[in-house]
C-alpha cells in the first residue's frame, strides 16, 4: 500500500509543507485541465494566474481539513478550521476585495464547521461534502469573472479535490496513534474515521479492564462493525466485556471463549439490526421519511438523468429551406427587372431618421427639435417661431423636392424591388445586417451561417433593412405632397401619389407579416393624405385631375389580401429548428430550442441568432427538466393548426359578425391561464409568436378598406360637386366607380354614414362603439378607430372620414376629448 | 447434536424465555444454562445469543437492566416481562401441539423420550 510519508526524504520536507505542495500540484493540473477544455486563448494570463491561486487555495483548504480531522485534538482543530481561512482570505482580498474576502471567510466557516463535524463521522462523506461545496463555491465565484464556459471548471475542481485527498497521506503519524493504525489498514478499510474510533475505544477499554489482548481485539472487531449510536456501542461493548470476564472467571481460556463467541462481524450485524428495533418510534418514522425522501430523490435523479440524456441527444434537423420557399416569387422575376441595387443607391442619397432631425434655436434662445420628415405635423404647430420656421422650411425645400423627384423617376421606370432576402448570421455580421449609410451604398451579400447553430438562418431573423428605407421614402413623398399643396402644384402632388402607390406595393413581393404591415402603413399614409388634402383644399384639383386621382385610387386593391403564408413558413421553420425530428413528424424540445425560446422571451424581438448572453447555466442544469414540460413537436403543431384554422374561419366572417369566441387572441389568452399557467410554458413558442397576427389582419380587414373608401368617396364627392354644383343628398347618388353598392362600414356592416350639413358633406364610420353619434369626435382618435370583436364602451364618438375644413378633431372637439378624459 | 439453523431459530427464543421464567439472568449465565440444561443441544453461538436478547427486548418480551454485581463488575441482567410470560405460555402450547403431532406421526417415539438411551 502507498504511504507517501515514508517515501519522502527527511529534512526540509516538513509535514506542514506537504499539503501545500500537493495542493499546488493539483492546482497546476486544474489549470491545465481548464486550458485544454476552454482553449488556450479563451482567458488572459492574469485569468490563468488567478485560477491557479484560487485552485491552490481550494486544494489547500481541503488538505488542511483532512489533516485536521486525522490528527484530532487542538492541533487538528487548528488545521481543520483556522488555517484554511488564511489562504482564502488572502486570495479573495488580493483579487476580489477586502469586503468580499471577509464575506468569503464567513461563508467558508459556515461550510467548514459542519464539514468538520461530518468529517469526524465519516471521512468519505466529508470528502464528498467538501468537494461538492467548495467546487460549487469556487465555480460560482469564478463564473462571475471569467468567460462563460461551464465545462471548463469541473475538471479543475475535481482534480483539485483529488489533490487534496492525497494530502491526508502527507502527515507523519507516530506509532500508537490511530492515524498510524489507519494507514496500516487495507485501502478499502480506511474510509471511516468513526469506525476507527469505535474500534480503538473498545480495544482500549478492553485492555484497561484487564482482559486478554485477543479478547479485546474481538470486542473491538464487534464494536468497529456496529452501525449504532455511540451509547449503544458502549452498552454492547460493556456487555461483551462482562461476558468474556465471566467466561474467564469460569475458567475458559481466551481462545475457547473467542471460539465459542463466534463471528464478531456477524454478531455486530445481528446486534445492529436488533438494537435498531429498540429505538423510539420517532426515529423509525424519521428513517422511513428519510428513505422515502431518498427514494423520491433517487427517482428524481433517475428521471433527470433519463430526461438529460434524451434532451442532450436531441438535435434539430433542418430539412426545408423555407426562405427559399418564400422567395419563389422573386426567383421567378427576370433578373433585369429587379431594381434593388438602384433603390439602395437612391436611399443612400436620402434623409434618414438620424439625419432628418435637427435642433433649431430661435432668436430668443429657445430650442426646437424638428424633423423634416414630419413637415405636415409641424405645419400645424403654432408654437414654432417664424425665424425657426424659416430656417426649417429652407432645409425642407433644399432636400425634399430633389429627393422626391429621384424617387418619382425611379418608381416610374423601375418599380420592382426584387429584394435579395437573407436571414441573420453570426453576431459579427450585425453591422452588415443594418443598412449603413454615410454616403456609401450598402449592398447585401450572402451571409454564411454556422451549421452548428440552427438558430442562425431562422426565418424569425429574416433581414428587412429595406422596409425602414421604404417607410422614409414614403415620408419624403408625403412631405413633398405637402409642399405641392403649399406651392399649389397638383400635378406634382399626383405624381408623388403615383410613386407612393409603387412604394406601398413593393413590400408585398413576399408575404412576410412585417412586409405586409409596412405596405398597409404606406397605403394609409397615401389614402389619409389624399383625404386630408381634399378636405382642407377643396379647390386644389380641377376636374381632370380629380378624375386622374380617382383612377389612381381605383387601381389600388379594393381588399388587402393579407397572406398567412409568410407566417406559416416562419412557424414551420421555427419548429424544425427547435424540435428534434424522429422521422414521423414528432420530436422533443432541444437545447437549441430552449435557447431560442428564452431569447425570444427576454428580448421581445429575435435577431435570428443564438444569444450567448442567455444564462447558459440554467439551460445546462434545468434544460432537461424544462424539456419534460414542453409540448412535443406534434402536439405543438396540432395546436398551431387548430389556432390558425380558427383564425382563418374568423377572417372568412365579415368583421361586424365576428365575436370574441372567434378571436384567436382571446383563445390564446384563455389557454395561457389554463392548466395553472402551464399551458403558456408548454406551448411558449405559440404564445410568443402568434398574438401579433390578429392585429395585423385587422389592419388589413378593417382599416385599409375604410381609408381607401374614404379617399375614393371624397374624390367622387368633389367630382359630383364640380359637375352638379351641389353635394349629393346620399351616397347612392354618386357614381361609385369600382363599388357594386355603397361601401359598408367595417364596424357594423351598414352603409357608411353620409349626410350633408351646413358646412358641407360629412362622411363617417360609427367607430369602435358601433354607435352612431351623428358624426362627431368624442373620445380619443386612437380609441374610436381601434377595432375589437365587441363594441368598446369607452370609445364614444364616430370616426370622421371626410368633411370640409379638416377631418382631424377641431379645437372644440379636442377640448371635449380632454374633458371626457 | 447440532441443530439445524432453522430449527434453532424457532427454538432459541422459547428456550431463553423459559430460562428467564425461572429468574433473571445475565448473558453468560444464559449461555451456560442453555448449554447445560439442554445437554448442549441448544448451545447456540454466543454471537447470536446477544442479538436474540436484543430482539426479545425490542419486542418487549424481556427487559434488560445494567447492574453492578457483588464483585464490582458491571453486568446486564435480563428478566421476563408480563408480555414475555404470555408469549412463553403460548409457545409452550404450540410446542406441545407439535410434540403431540410428531408423536402421532411416529417422528417422536414416546419410549425414547422417556428413556433417551433406548431408541
Short mmCIF file of N, CA and C in Angstrom, two decimals, chain A residues 37-107:
data_model
loop_
_atom_site.label_atom_id
_atom_site.label_comp_id
_atom_site.label_asym_id
_atom_site.label_seq_id
_atom_site.Cartn_x
_atom_site.Cartn_y
_atom_site.Cartn_z
N UNK A 37 -9.75 22.31 -21.94
CA UNK A 37 -11.19 22.29 -22.21
C UNK A 37 -11.65 23.61 -22.82
N UNK A 38 -11.23 24.72 -22.23
CA UNK A 38 -11.73 26.03 -22.68
C UNK A 38 -10.96 26.56 -23.88
N UNK A 39 -9.74 26.06 -24.04
CA UNK A 39 -8.94 26.61 -25.14
C UNK A 39 -7.95 27.62 -24.63
N UNK A 40 -6.76 27.57 -25.17
CA UNK A 40 -5.66 28.39 -24.64
C UNK A 40 -5.98 29.87 -24.73
N UNK A 41 -6.65 30.26 -25.78
CA UNK A 41 -6.85 31.70 -26.00
C UNK A 41 -8.08 32.24 -25.29
N UNK A 42 -8.82 31.38 -24.59
CA UNK A 42 -10.07 31.84 -24.01
C UNK A 42 -9.86 32.85 -22.88
N UNK A 43 -8.82 32.65 -22.11
CA UNK A 43 -8.57 33.54 -20.96
C UNK A 43 -7.25 34.27 -21.10
N UNK A 44 -7.10 35.34 -20.32
CA UNK A 44 -5.85 36.08 -20.32
C UNK A 44 -4.89 35.41 -19.32
N UNK A 45 -3.63 35.86 -19.35
CA UNK A 45 -2.62 35.32 -18.44
C UNK A 45 -3.03 35.57 -16.98
N UNK A 46 -3.51 36.76 -16.71
CA UNK A 46 -3.90 37.06 -15.32
C UNK A 46 -5.06 36.17 -14.90
N UNK A 47 -5.90 35.81 -15.86
CA UNK A 47 -7.01 34.92 -15.55
C UNK A 47 -6.50 33.55 -15.13
N UNK A 48 -5.52 33.05 -15.87
CA UNK A 48 -4.95 31.74 -15.52
C UNK A 48 -4.24 31.79 -14.18
N UNK A 49 -3.54 32.88 -13.93
CA UNK A 49 -2.82 33.02 -12.65
C UNK A 49 -3.82 33.02 -11.51
N UNK A 50 -4.88 33.78 -11.68
CA UNK A 50 -5.91 33.84 -10.64
C UNK A 50 -6.55 32.47 -10.44
N UNK A 51 -6.81 31.80 -11.54
CA UNK A 51 -7.39 30.45 -11.44
C UNK A 51 -6.45 29.54 -10.66
N UNK A 52 -5.16 29.63 -10.97
CA UNK A 52 -4.18 28.78 -10.28
C UNK A 52 -4.20 29.06 -8.78
N UNK A 53 -4.19 30.32 -8.42
CA UNK A 53 -4.16 30.68 -6.99
C UNK A 53 -5.42 30.20 -6.30
N UNK A 54 -6.55 30.39 -6.96
CA UNK A 54 -7.80 30.00 -6.32
C UNK A 54 -7.90 28.48 -6.19
N UNK A 55 -7.44 27.76 -7.21
CA UNK A 55 -7.46 26.31 -7.12
C UNK A 55 -6.53 25.83 -6.01
N UNK A 56 -5.40 26.47 -5.92
CA UNK A 56 -4.45 26.09 -4.88
C UNK A 56 -5.06 26.37 -3.51
N UNK A 57 -5.71 27.48 -3.39
CA UNK A 57 -6.36 27.79 -2.14
C UNK A 57 -7.42 26.74 -1.80
N UNK A 58 -8.18 26.36 -2.80
CA UNK A 58 -9.22 25.35 -2.59
C UNK A 58 -8.62 24.04 -2.14
N UNK A 59 -7.60 23.59 -2.86
CA UNK A 59 -6.99 22.31 -2.53
C UNK A 59 -6.33 22.36 -1.16
N UNK A 60 -5.75 23.49 -0.85
CA UNK A 60 -5.10 23.65 0.46
C UNK A 60 -6.14 23.53 1.57
N UNK A 61 -7.27 24.14 1.34
CA UNK A 61 -8.33 24.09 2.32
C UNK A 61 -8.76 22.64 2.58
N UNK A 62 -8.97 21.91 1.49
CA UNK A 62 -9.39 20.52 1.63
C UNK A 62 -8.33 19.69 2.34
N UNK A 63 -7.08 19.91 1.98
CA UNK A 63 -5.99 19.17 2.61
C UNK A 63 -5.97 19.43 4.10
N UNK A 64 -6.04 20.70 4.45
CA UNK A 64 -5.95 21.04 5.87
C UNK A 64 -7.09 20.42 6.66
N UNK A 65 -8.25 20.39 6.04
CA UNK A 65 -9.40 19.83 6.74
C UNK A 65 -9.20 18.35 7.01
N UNK A 66 -8.70 17.65 6.00
CA UNK A 66 -8.47 16.22 6.18
C UNK A 66 -7.41 15.96 7.23
N UNK A 67 -6.36 16.74 7.15
CA UNK A 67 -5.27 16.56 8.11
C UNK A 67 -5.76 16.84 9.52
N UNK A 68 -6.53 17.90 9.63
CA UNK A 68 -7.05 18.26 10.94
C UNK A 68 -7.91 17.16 11.52
N UNK A 69 -8.75 16.59 10.68
CA UNK A 69 -9.59 15.51 11.18
C UNK A 69 -8.77 14.30 11.55
N UNK A 70 -7.73 14.06 10.75
CA UNK A 70 -6.89 12.89 11.03
C UNK A 70 -6.12 13.05 12.33
N UNK A 71 -5.62 14.25 12.56
CA UNK A 71 -4.80 14.47 13.74
C UNK A 71 -5.64 14.50 15.01
N UNK A 72 -6.77 15.15 14.89
CA UNK A 72 -7.60 15.28 16.09
C UNK A 72 -7.00 16.28 17.06
N UNK A 73 -7.62 16.46 18.16
CA UNK A 73 -7.09 17.32 19.21
C UNK A 73 -7.05 18.78 18.82
N UNK A 74 -6.28 19.55 19.59
CA UNK A 74 -6.25 21.00 19.37
C UNK A 74 -5.54 21.33 18.07
N UNK A 75 -4.46 20.62 17.80
CA UNK A 75 -3.74 20.90 16.56
C UNK A 75 -4.63 20.59 15.37
N UNK A 76 -5.38 19.50 15.51
CA UNK A 76 -6.30 19.15 14.44
C UNK A 76 -7.33 20.22 14.21
N UNK A 77 -7.84 20.74 15.29
CA UNK A 77 -8.84 21.80 15.16
C UNK A 77 -8.23 23.02 14.51
N UNK A 78 -6.98 23.30 14.89
CA UNK A 78 -6.30 24.45 14.28
C UNK A 78 -6.19 24.24 12.78
N UNK A 79 -5.73 23.07 12.40
CA UNK A 79 -5.61 22.76 10.98
C UNK A 79 -6.95 22.83 10.28
N UNK A 80 -7.91 22.18 10.87
CA UNK A 80 -9.18 21.99 10.17
C UNK A 80 -9.97 23.28 10.00
N UNK A 81 -9.87 24.15 10.96
CA UNK A 81 -10.76 25.31 10.92
C UNK A 81 -10.00 26.62 10.70
N UNK A 82 -8.96 26.84 11.42
CA UNK A 82 -8.35 28.17 11.40
C UNK A 82 -7.44 28.37 10.19
N UNK A 83 -6.50 27.44 9.98
CA UNK A 83 -5.51 27.64 8.93
C UNK A 83 -6.11 27.77 7.54
N UNK A 84 -7.13 26.97 7.13
CA UNK A 84 -7.67 27.15 5.78
C UNK A 84 -8.22 28.54 5.53
N UNK A 85 -8.57 29.23 6.58
CA UNK A 85 -9.13 30.57 6.40
C UNK A 85 -8.11 31.50 5.79
N UNK A 86 -6.81 31.30 6.14
CA UNK A 86 -5.77 32.25 5.71
C UNK A 86 -5.63 32.32 4.19
N UNK A 87 -5.43 31.18 3.49
CA UNK A 87 -5.28 31.31 2.03
C UNK A 87 -6.52 31.86 1.35
N UNK A 88 -7.67 31.51 1.85
CA UNK A 88 -8.91 32.01 1.24
C UNK A 88 -8.99 33.52 1.43
N UNK A 89 -8.69 33.98 2.62
CA UNK A 89 -8.76 35.42 2.89
C UNK A 89 -7.77 36.17 1.99
N UNK A 90 -6.55 35.63 1.92
CA UNK A 90 -5.52 36.31 1.12
C UNK A 90 -5.92 36.35 -0.36
N UNK A 91 -6.41 35.21 -0.86
CA UNK A 91 -6.79 35.14 -2.28
C UNK A 91 -7.91 36.12 -2.59
N UNK A 92 -8.94 36.11 -1.80
CA UNK A 92 -10.08 36.99 -2.06
C UNK A 92 -9.67 38.45 -1.93
N UNK A 93 -8.88 38.75 -0.87
CA UNK A 93 -8.50 40.13 -0.65
C UNK A 93 -7.64 40.65 -1.80
N UNK A 94 -6.78 39.77 -2.33
CA UNK A 94 -5.88 40.20 -3.39
C UNK A 94 -6.60 40.39 -4.71
N UNK A 95 -7.55 39.53 -5.01
CA UNK A 95 -8.12 39.52 -6.35
C UNK A 95 -9.56 40.03 -6.42
N UNK A 96 -10.23 40.07 -5.29
CA UNK A 96 -11.64 40.48 -5.35
C UNK A 96 -11.86 41.75 -4.52
N UNK A 97 -11.40 41.74 -3.27
CA UNK A 97 -11.60 42.93 -2.43
C UNK A 97 -11.73 42.52 -0.98
N UNK A 98 -11.52 43.49 -0.08
CA UNK A 98 -11.49 43.18 1.35
C UNK A 98 -12.88 42.74 1.83
N UNK A 99 -13.89 43.45 1.37
CA UNK A 99 -15.26 43.10 1.82
C UNK A 99 -15.60 41.69 1.38
N UNK A 100 -15.30 41.39 0.11
CA UNK A 100 -15.59 40.05 -0.38
C UNK A 100 -14.76 39.01 0.34
N UNK A 101 -13.54 39.40 0.74
CA UNK A 101 -12.69 38.46 1.48
C UNK A 101 -13.34 38.11 2.81
N UNK A 102 -13.86 39.12 3.50
CA UNK A 102 -14.49 38.87 4.80
C UNK A 102 -15.73 38.00 4.61
N UNK A 103 -16.51 38.34 3.58
CA UNK A 103 -17.72 37.54 3.31
C UNK A 103 -17.32 36.12 2.94
N UNK A 104 -16.28 36.00 2.13
CA UNK A 104 -15.82 34.68 1.73
C UNK A 104 -15.39 33.84 2.91
N UNK A 105 -14.68 34.47 3.84
CA UNK A 105 -14.23 33.73 5.03
C UNK A 105 -15.43 33.32 5.87
N UNK A 106 -16.39 34.20 6.00
CA UNK A 106 -17.59 33.87 6.79
C UNK A 106 -18.31 32.68 6.17
N UNK A 107 -18.43 32.71 4.84
CA UNK A 107 -19.09 31.59 4.15
C UNK A 107 -18.28 30.31 4.34
#
